[in-house]
Coordinates of N, CA and C in Angstrom, one line a residue:
X1 N 0.8 -1.2 0.0 CA 0.0 0.0 0.0 C 0.8 1.3 0.0
X2 N 0.7 2.1 -1.0 CA 1.6 3.3 -1.0 C 1.3 4.2 0.2
X3 N 2.4 4.9 0.6 CA 2.3 5.9 1.7 C 3.1 7.0 1.2
X4 N 2.6 8.3 0.9 CA 3.3 9.3 0.6 C 4.3 9.8 1.7
X5 N 5.4 10.3 1.4 CA 6.4 10.6 2.4 C 5.8 11.5 3.4
X6 N 5.0 12.5 3.2 CA 4.5 13.3 4.2 C 3.5 12.6 5.1
X7 N 3.0 11.5 4.6 CA 2.0 10.7 5.5 C 2.6 9.6 6.3
X8 N 3.8 9.1 5.9 CA 4.4 8.0 6.5 C 4.7 8.3 8.1
X9 N 5.0 9.5 8.5 CA 5.3 9.8 9.8 C 4.0 9.8 10.6
X10 N 2.9 10.2 10.1 CA 1.6 10.3 10.6 C 1.1 8.9 11.0
X11 N 1.2 8.0 10.0 CA 0.8 6.6 10.2 C 1.7 5.9 11.2
X12 N 3.0 6.2 11.2 CA 3.8 5.6 12.3 C 3.5 6.1 13.7
X13 N 3.1 7.4 13.8 CA 2.7 8.0 15.1 C 1.4 7.3 15.6
X14 N 0.5 6.9 14.7 CA -0.7 6.2 15.2 C -0.5 4.8 15.5
X15 N 0.4 4.2 14.7 CA 0.8 2.7 14.9 C 1.5 2.6 16.2
X16 N 2.3 3.6 16.5 CA 3.2 3.6 17.7 C 2.4 3.4 19.0
X17 N 1.4 4.2 19.1 CA 0.7 4.2 20.4 C -0.8 4.5 20.2
X18 N -1.5 3.5 19.6 CA -2.9 3.7 19.4 C -3.8 3.9 20.7
X19 N -3.3 3.3 21.7 CA -4.0 3.3 23.0 C -4.0 4.8 23.6
X20 N -2.9 5.6 23.3 CA -3.0 6.9 23.8 C -4.1 7.8 23.1
X21 N -4.2 7.6 21.8 CA -5.2 8.3 21.1 C -6.6 7.8 21.5
X22 N -6.8 6.6 21.7 CA -8.1 6.1 22.2 C -8.5 6.6 23.5
X23 N -7.6 6.6 24.4 CA -7.8 7.2 25.7 C -8.1 8.7 25.7
X24 N -7.5 9.5 24.8 CA -7.7 10.9 24.7 C -9.1 11.2 24.0
X25 N -9.5 10.4 23.1 CA -10.7 10.8 22.3 C -11.9 9.9 22.6
X26 N -11.8 8.9 23.4 CA -13.0 7.9 23.5 C -14.3 8.6 23.9
X27 N -14.0 9.7 24.8 CA -15.3 10.4 25.3 C -15.8 11.5 24.4
X28 N -15.1 11.7 23.3 CA -15.4 12.9 22.5 C -16.6 12.5 21.5
X29 N -17.7 12.1 22.0 CA -18.8 11.5 21.2 C -19.5 12.6 20.4
X30 N -19.5 12.4 18.9 CA -20.1 13.4 18.1 C -21.7 13.0 18.0
X31 N -22.4 13.0 19.0 CA -23.7 12.4 18.9 C -24.6 13.3 18.0
X32 N -24.6 14.6 18.1 CA -25.4 15.5 17.3 C -25.1 15.4 15.8
X33 N -23.8 15.3 15.5 CA -23.4 15.1 14.2 C -23.8 13.7 13.5
X34 N -23.6 12.7 14.4 CA -24.2 11.4 13.9 C -25.6 11.4 13.6
X35 N -26.4 12.0 14.5 CA -27.9 12.0 14.2 C -28.1 12.8 13.0
X36 N -27.4 14.0 12.7 CA -27.7 14.8 11.6 C -27.3 14.0 10.3
X37 N -26.2 13.3 10.4 CA -25.7 12.5 9.2 C -26.7 11.4 8.9
X38 N -27.2 10.7 9.9 CA -28.2 9.6 9.7 C -29.5 10.2 9.1
X39 N -29.9 11.5 9.5 CA -31.0 12.0 8.9 C -30.9 12.5 7.5
X40 N -29.7 12.6 7.0 CA -29.4 12.9 5.6 C -29.4 11.7 4.7
X41 N -29.3 10.4 5.3 CA -29.1 9.3 4.5 C -30.3 9.0 3.5
X42 N -30.1 8.6 2.4 CA -31.2 8.1 1.5 C -31.8 6.8 1.9
X43 N -31.0 6.1 2.7 CA -31.5 4.8 3.2 C -31.1 4.6 4.6
X44 N -32.0 4.7 5.6 CA -31.7 4.7 7.0 C -31.3 3.4 7.5
X45 N -31.3 2.4 6.7 CA -30.7 1.0 7.1 C -29.6 0.6 6.1
X46 N -29.1 1.5 5.5 CA -28.1 1.2 4.4 C -26.7 1.0 4.8
X47 N -25.9 0.8 3.9 CA -24.5 0.6 4.2 C -23.8 2.0 4.3
X48 N -23.0 2.1 5.4 CA -22.2 3.3 5.6 C -20.8 2.9 5.9
X49 N -19.9 3.8 5.5 CA -18.4 3.6 5.6 C -17.8 4.7 6.5
X50 N -17.1 4.2 7.5 CA -16.4 5.1 8.4 C -14.9 5.1 7.9
X51 N -14.6 6.2 7.2 CA -13.3 6.4 6.6 C -12.3 7.1 7.6
X52 N -11.2 6.3 8.0 CA -10.4 6.8 9.1 C -11.0 6.4 10.4
X53 N -11.4 5.2 10.6 CA -12.2 4.7 11.7 C -11.5 4.7 12.9
X54 N -10.2 4.9 13.0 CA -9.3 4.7 14.1 C -9.7 3.5 14.9
X55 N -10.0 3.5 16.2 CA -10.4 2.3 17.1 C -11.7 1.9 17.0
X56 N -12.5 2.5 16.0 CA -13.8 2.0 15.7 C -15.0 2.6 16.6
X57 N -14.6 3.6 17.3 CA -15.7 4.2 18.2 C -16.9 4.6 17.4
X58 N -16.7 5.4 16.3 CA -17.8 6.0 15.5 C -18.5 4.9 14.6
X59 N -17.7 3.9 14.2 CA -18.3 2.8 13.5 C -19.3 2.1 14.3
X60 N -19.0 1.9 15.6 CA -19.9 1.2 16.6 C -21.1 2.1 16.7
X61 N -20.9 3.4 16.9 CA -22.1 4.3 17.2 C -23.1 4.3 15.9
X62 N -22.4 4.2 14.7 CA -23.3 4.1 13.5 C -24.1 2.8 13.5
X63 N -23.4 1.7 13.8 CA -24.1 0.4 13.8 C -25.1 0.3 14.8
X64 N -25.0 1.1 15.9 CA -26.0 1.1 17.0 C -27.2 1.9 16.5
X65 N -27.1 2.7 15.5 CA -28.2 3.5 15.0 C -29.0 2.7 13.9
X66 N -28.6 1.4 13.7 CA -29.3 0.5 12.8 C -28.7 0.5 11.4
X67 N -27.5 1.0 11.2 CA -26.8 1.0 9.9 C -25.9 -0.1 9.7
X68 N -25.7 -0.5 8.5 CA -24.7 -1.6 8.1 C -23.4 -0.9 8.0
X69 N -22.6 -0.7 9.2 CA -21.5 0.1 9.1 C -20.3 -0.8 9.1
X70 N -19.3 -0.3 8.4 CA -17.9 -0.8 8.4 C -16.8 0.3 8.4
X71 N -15.6 -0.1 8.7 CA -14.6 0.9 8.9 C -13.3 0.6 8.1
X72 N -12.6 1.7 7.7 CA -11.3 1.5 7.1 C -10.4 2.5 7.7
X73 N -9.1 2.1 7.7 CA -8.0 3.2 8.2 C -6.7 2.6 7.7
X74 N -5.8 3.6 7.5 CA -4.5 3.4 7.0 C -3.5 2.8 8.0
X75 N -3.9 2.9 9.4 CA -3.2 2.4 10.4 C -3.6 0.9 10.7
X76 N -2.6 0.0 10.6 CA -2.9 -1.4 10.8 C -3.2 -1.5 12.3
X77 N -2.5 -0.8 13.2 CA -2.8 -1.0 14.6 C -4.2 -0.5 15.1
X78 N -4.7 0.6 14.4 CA -6.1 1.0 14.7 C -7.1 0.0 14.1
X79 N -6.9 -0.6 13.0 CA -7.8 -1.5 12.4 C -7.8 -2.7 13.4
X80 N -6.7 -3.2 13.9 CA -6.6 -4.3 14.8 C -7.5 -4.0 16.0
X81 N -7.3 -2.8 16.6 CA -8.0 -2.4 17.8 C -9.5 -2.3 17.5
X82 N -9.8 -1.7 16.4 CA -11.3 -1.6 16.1 C -11.9 -3.0 15.9
X83 N -11.3 -4.0 15.3 CA -11.7 -5.3 15.2 C -11.9 -6.0 16.5
X84 N -11.0 -5.7 17.5 CA -11.0 -6.2 18.8 C -12.3 -5.7 19.6
X85 N -12.5 -4.4 19.4 CA -13.6 -3.7 20.1 C -15.0 -4.1 19.6
X86 N -15.0 -4.3 18.2 CA -16.2 -4.5 17.5 C -16.1 -5.8 16.5
X87 N -15.9 -6.9 17.1 CA -15.7 -8.2 16.2 C -17.0 -8.5 15.3
X88 N -18.0 -7.9 15.6 CA -19.2 -8.1 14.7 C -19.2 -7.2 13.5
X89 N -18.3 -6.3 13.4 CA -18.2 -5.4 12.2 C -17.0 -5.5 11.4
X90 N -17.0 -5.3 10.1 CA -15.9 -5.4 9.2 C -15.0 -4.2 9.2
X91 N -13.8 -4.5 9.3 CA -12.8 -3.4 9.3 C -11.6 -3.8 8.3
X92 N -11.0 -2.9 7.6 CA -9.9 -3.1 6.6 C -8.9 -2.0 6.7
X93 N -7.7 -2.4 6.4 CA -6.7 -1.4 6.2 C -6.8 -0.9 4.8
X94 N -7.0 0.4 4.7 CA -7.2 1.0 3.3 C -6.9 2.5 3.4
X95 N -6.4 3.0 2.2 CA -6.1 4.4 2.0 C -7.4 5.1 1.7
X96 N -7.7 6.2 2.3 CA -8.9 7.0 2.0 C -8.9 7.5 0.6
X97 N -7.7 7.7 -0.1 CA -7.6 8.1 -1.4 C -7.8 7.1 -2.4
X98 N -7.9 5.8 -1.9 CA -7.9 4.7 -2.9 C -9.0 3.7 -2.4
X99 N -10.2 4.0 -2.3 CA -11.1 3.1 -1.7 C -11.5 1.9 -2.7
X100 N -11.3 0.7 -2.2 CA -11.5 -0.5 -2.9 C -12.9 -1.0 -2.7
X101 N -13.9 -0.3 -3.2 CA -15.2 -0.7 -3.1 C -16.0 -0.4 -4.4
X102 N -17.0 -1.1 -4.8 CA -17.7 -0.9 -6.1 C -18.4 0.5 -6.1
X103 N -18.7 1.0 -7.4 CA -19.4 2.2 -7.5 C -20.8 2.1 -6.8
X104 N -21.2 3.3 -6.2 CA -22.6 3.3 -5.6 C -22.8 2.3 -4.6
X105 N -21.8 2.0 -3.7 CA -21.9 0.9 -2.7 C -22.5 1.3 -1.4
X106 N -22.4 2.6 -1.0 CA -22.7 3.1 0.2 C -23.7 4.2 0.2
X107 N -24.7 4.2 1.2 CA -25.6 5.3 1.3 C -24.9 6.5 2.0
X108 N -23.9 6.4 2.7 CA -23.3 7.4 3.4 C -21.8 7.1 3.7
X109 N -21.0 8.2 3.8 CA -19.6 8.1 4.3 C -19.4 9.1 5.5
X110 N -18.9 8.5 6.6 CA -18.6 9.3 7.7 C -17.0 9.4 7.9
X111 N -16.5 10.6 7.9 CA -15.1 10.8 7.8 C -14.6 11.9 8.8
X112 N -14.5 11.5 10.1 CA -14.1 12.5 11.1 C -12.6 12.5 11.4
X113 N -12.0 13.7 11.3 CA -10.6 13.9 11.6 C -9.6 13.0 10.8
X114 N -10.0 12.9 9.6 CA -9.1 12.1 8.7 C -8.5 12.9 7.6
X115 N -9.4 13.6 6.8 CA -8.9 14.5 5.6 C -8.0 15.5 6.1
X116 N -8.0 15.9 7.4 CA -7.0 16.9 7.9 C -5.6 16.5 7.8
X117 N -5.3 15.2 7.7 CA -3.9 14.8 7.6 C -3.5 14.8 6.1
X118 N -4.3 15.3 5.2 CA -4.0 15.2 3.7 C -3.8 16.6 3.2
X119 N -2.8 16.8 2.2 CA -2.8 18.1 1.5 C -3.9 18.1 0.6
X120 N -4.2 19.4 0.1 CA -5.4 19.6 -0.6 C -5.7 18.7 -1.9
X121 N -4.6 18.5 -2.6 CA -4.8 17.6 -3.7 C -5.1 16.2 -3.4
X122 N -4.7 15.8 -2.2 CA -5.0 14.4 -1.8 C -6.4 14.5 -1.2
X123 N -6.9 15.5 -0.5 CA -8.3 15.6 -0.1 C -9.2 15.5 -1.3
X124 N -8.7 16.3 -2.5 CA -9.7 16.2 -3.6 C -9.7 14.7 -4.2
X125 N -8.6 14.0 -4.2 CA -8.6 12.6 -4.6 C -9.5 11.8 -3.8
X126 N -9.4 12.0 -2.5 CA -10.2 11.2 -1.6 C -11.7 11.5 -1.8
X127 N -12.0 12.8 -2.0 CA -13.4 13.1 -2.2 C -14.0 12.6 -3.5
X128 N -13.1 12.6 -4.6 CA -13.6 12.0 -5.8 C -13.9 10.5 -5.6
X129 N -13.1 9.8 -4.8 CA -13.4 8.4 -4.5 C -14.6 8.2 -3.6
X130 N -14.9 9.2 -2.8 CA -16.1 9.1 -1.9 C -17.4 9.3 -2.8
X131 N -17.3 10.2 -3.8 CA -18.4 10.4 -4.6 C -18.6 9.1 -5.4
X132 N -17.6 8.5 -5.9 CA -17.7 7.2 -6.7 C -18.5 6.2 -6.0
X133 N -18.1 5.9 -4.7 CA -18.7 4.8 -4.1 C -20.1 5.2 -3.4
X134 N -20.4 6.4 -3.4 CA -21.8 6.7 -2.8 C -22.9 6.5 -3.9
X135 N -24.0 6.2 -3.4 CA -25.1 6.1 -4.2 C -25.5 7.6 -4.6
X136 N -26.4 7.9 -5.6 CA -26.8 9.2 -5.9 C -27.6 9.8 -4.7
X137 N -27.2 11.0 -4.3 CA -27.8 11.6 -3.2 C -27.2 11.2 -1.9
X138 N -26.2 10.2 -1.9 CA -25.7 9.7 -0.6 C -25.1 10.8 0.2
X139 N -25.0 10.6 1.5 CA -24.6 11.6 2.5 C -23.1 11.6 2.8
X140 N -22.5 12.6 3.1 CA -21.1 12.7 3.5 C -21.0 13.6 4.6
X141 N -20.3 13.2 5.7 CA -19.9 14.0 6.8 C -18.3 14.0 6.8
X142 N -17.7 15.2 7.0 CA -16.2 15.3 7.1 C -15.9 16.3 8.1
X143 N -14.9 15.9 9.0 CA -14.5 16.9 10.1 C -13.0 17.3 9.8
X144 N -12.8 18.6 10.0 CA -11.5 19.3 9.8 C -11.2 20.2 11.0
X145 N -10.0 20.5 11.1 CA -9.6 21.5 12.1 C -9.6 22.9 11.5
X146 N -10.1 23.9 12.1 CA -10.1 25.3 11.5 C -8.8 25.9 11.7
X147 N -8.3 26.6 10.7 CA -7.1 27.3 10.8 C -6.5 27.6 9.4
X148 N -5.2 27.9 9.4 CA -4.5 28.2 8.1 C -3.2 27.5 8.0
X149 N -2.9 27.1 6.7 CA -1.7 26.4 6.4 C -1.6 24.9 6.8
X150 N -0.3 24.5 6.8 CA -0.1 23.0 7.2 C 1.2 23.0 8.0
X151 N 1.4 21.9 8.8 CA 2.5 21.8 9.5 C 2.7 20.3 10.0
X152 N 3.8 19.9 10.4 CA 4.2 18.6 11.0 C 4.3 19.1 12.5
X153 N 3.6 18.5 13.4 CA 3.6 18.9 14.8 C 3.3 17.7 15.7
X154 N 4.0 17.8 16.9 CA 3.7 16.9 17.9 C 2.6 17.5 18.8
X155 N 1.4 17.0 18.7 CA 0.2 17.4 19.5 C 0.1 16.5 20.6
X156 N 0.5 16.7 21.7 CA 0.6 15.8 22.9 C -0.7 15.4 23.4
X157 N -1.8 16.1 23.0 CA -3.1 15.7 23.5 C -3.3 14.1 23.3
X158 N -2.8 13.8 22.1 CA -3.1 12.3 21.8 C -2.0 11.6 21.1
X159 N -0.8 12.1 21.1 CA 0.3 11.4 20.6 C 1.7 12.1 21.0
X160 N 2.8 11.3 21.1 CA 4.0 11.9 21.4 C 4.9 12.0 20.2
X161 N 4.3 11.7 19.0 CA 5.1 11.7 17.7 C 4.4 12.7 16.8
X162 N 5.2 13.2 15.9 CA 4.9 14.2 14.9 C 3.8 13.6 13.9
X163 N 2.8 14.5 13.6 CA 1.8 14.2 12.5 C 1.7 15.4 11.6
X164 N 1.3 15.1 10.4 CA 1.0 16.1 9.4 C -0.5 16.7 9.6
X165 N -0.7 18.0 9.6 CA -2.0 18.5 9.7 C -2.1 19.6 8.6
X166 N -3.2 19.6 7.9 CA -3.7 20.7 6.9 C -4.9 21.3 7.5
X167 N -4.8 22.6 8.0 CA -5.9 23.4 8.5 C -6.9 24.0 7.4
X168 N -8.0 24.0 7.6 CA -9.0 24.6 6.6 C -9.9 25.7 7.3
X169 N -10.4 26.5 6.3 CA -11.5 27.5 6.7 C -12.8 26.8 6.1
X170 N -13.9 27.4 6.6 CA -15.3 26.9 6.1 C -15.3 27.2 4.6
X171 N -14.8 28.3 4.0 CA -14.9 28.6 2.6 C -14.0 27.5 1.8
X172 N -12.8 27.2 2.5 CA -12.0 26.2 1.8 C -12.6 24.9 1.8
X173 N -13.2 24.4 2.9 CA -13.9 23.1 2.8 C -15.0 23.1 1.9
X174 N -15.8 24.2 1.8 CA -16.8 24.3 0.8 C -16.3 24.1 -0.6
X175 N -15.2 24.8 -0.9 CA -14.6 24.8 -2.2 C -14.1 23.4 -2.6
X176 N -13.5 22.7 -1.6 CA -13.0 21.3 -1.9 C -14.3 20.4 -2.1
X177 N -15.3 20.5 -1.4 CA -16.4 19.7 -1.6 C -17.2 19.9 -2.9
X178 N -17.4 21.2 -3.2 CA -18.0 21.6 -4.5 C -17.2 21.2 -5.6
X179 N -15.9 21.4 -5.5 CA -15.0 20.9 -6.6 C -15.0 19.5 -6.9
X180 N -15.5 18.6 -5.9 CA -15.6 17.2 -6.2 C -17.0 16.8 -6.5
X181 N -17.9 17.8 -6.7 CA -19.2 17.6 -7.2 C -20.3 17.4 -6.1
X182 N -19.8 17.7 -4.8 CA -20.8 17.4 -3.7 C -21.7 18.7 -3.6
X183 N -23.0 18.6 -3.1 CA -23.8 19.6 -2.7 C -23.7 19.8 -1.2
X184 N -23.2 21.0 -0.9 CA -22.8 21.2 0.6 C -24.2 21.7 1.3
X185 N -24.6 20.9 2.4 CA -25.7 21.3 3.1 C -25.3 22.3 4.2
X186 N -24.2 22.1 4.9 CA -23.7 22.9 6.0 C -22.3 22.7 6.3
X187 N -21.6 23.7 6.8 CA -20.3 23.6 7.5 C -20.4 24.3 8.8
X188 N -20.5 23.5 9.8 CA -20.7 24.0 11.2 C -19.4 24.0 11.9
X189 N -19.3 24.9 13.0 CA -18.2 25.1 13.9 C -18.5 24.6 15.3
X190 N -17.5 23.9 15.9 CA -17.7 23.4 17.3 C -16.3 23.5 18.0
X191 N -16.4 24.3 19.1 CA -15.1 24.5 19.9 C -14.9 23.4 20.8
X192 N -13.7 22.7 20.8 CA -13.6 21.4 21.5 C -13.7 21.6 23.0
X193 N -13.0 22.6 23.6 CA -12.9 22.8 25.1 C -14.2 23.2 25.6
X194 N -15.0 24.0 24.9 CA -16.2 24.4 25.2 C -17.3 23.3 25.2
X195 N -17.1 22.4 24.3 CA -18.1 21.3 24.1 C -17.7 20.2 25.2
X196 N -16.4 19.8 25.3 CA -16.1 18.6 26.0 C -15.4 18.9 27.4
X197 N -15.1 20.2 27.7 CA -14.7 20.5 29.1 C -13.3 20.5 29.3
X198 N -12.9 20.7 30.6 CA -11.4 20.7 31.0 C -10.6 19.5 30.4
X199 N -9.4 19.9 30.1 CA -8.5 18.8 29.6 C -8.6 18.7 28.0
X200 N -9.5 19.4 27.4 CA -9.6 19.4 25.9 C -9.0 20.7 25.4
X201 N -8.9 20.7 24.1 CA -8.1 21.7 23.5 C -8.8 23.0 23.0
X202 N -8.0 24.1 22.9 CA -8.6 25.4 22.5 C -8.5 25.4 20.9
X203 N -9.4 24.7 20.3 CA -9.5 24.6 18.9 C -10.8 24.4 18.4
X204 N -11.0 24.9 17.1 CA -12.4 24.8 16.6 C -12.4 23.7 15.5
X205 N -13.4 22.9 15.4 CA -13.6 21.9 14.5 C -14.6 22.4 13.4
X206 N -14.4 22.1 12.2 CA -15.3 22.4 11.1 C -16.1 21.0 10.7
X207 N -17.3 21.0 10.9 CA -18.1 19.8 10.5 C -19.0 20.0 9.2
X208 N -18.6 19.4 8.2 CA -19.1 19.6 6.9 C -20.1 18.5 6.6
X209 N -21.3 18.8 6.1 CA -22.3 17.9 5.6 C -22.7 18.2 4.3
X210 N -22.7 17.0 3.4 CA -23.0 17.3 2.0 C -23.6 16.0 1.4
X211 N -24.2 16.2 0.2 CA -24.8 15.1 -0.5 C -24.1 14.9 -1.9
X212 N -23.8 13.7 -2.2 CA -23.4 13.3 -3.6 C -24.4 13.8 -4.5
X213 N -24.0 14.1 -5.8 CA -25.0 14.5 -6.9 C -26.0 13.5 -7.1
X214 N -27.1 13.8 -7.6 CA -28.2 12.9 -7.9 C -29.1 12.7 -6.7
X215 N -30.1 11.8 -6.8 CA -31.0 11.7 -5.8 C -32.1 12.8 -5.6
X216 N -32.8 12.7 -4.6 CA -33.9 13.8 -4.4 C -33.3 15.1 -4.2
X217 N -33.9 16.1 -4.9 CA -33.5 17.5 -4.7 C -32.3 17.8 -5.5
X218 N -31.8 16.9 -6.4 CA -30.7 17.3 -7.2 C -31.0 18.2 -8.3

């Protein structure tokens, strides 16, 4: 599986200590976003893909909402942990930019805190693949960190190793989604520390909701 040079360190960071990331983020449940995403699906019992599933937290939450959920991640350590937590669900090691699924296979794609590790051209490649594997009118959720530019940084909240981050604005996220053919429903902001309390970070998340072309209202 190819790993671009700028991504290899990020994958090593996650493989090195997946438990630290799990402990730091296990309680950051995106319940409101999950409910909004489910409400956008053209099929409320359909197949959904958690891209960048990490330890499978959100995959399990999607399955608990009655969906046929599965997860993929580029970190083999995360995929192993996800399968351990949720042996009833399918998980695979896979690159978000190169999804190995048939066209129109999913009613929705959930992608929290994954595309933020990609440069813009790779975000566009991933989104093109998302569009391909979604049914017409299928739902997409994608989470980004708000900011400017890109950097390699050790963010000690969830890792002691350096990872690559590409920060985005609401306008930038909208442009990326529309450039890939998605119809943007909303890009919402959520401040992490205000939402989850002490011990969390002073940063703002961008939560984007969109539909693949086709389907109702196209």
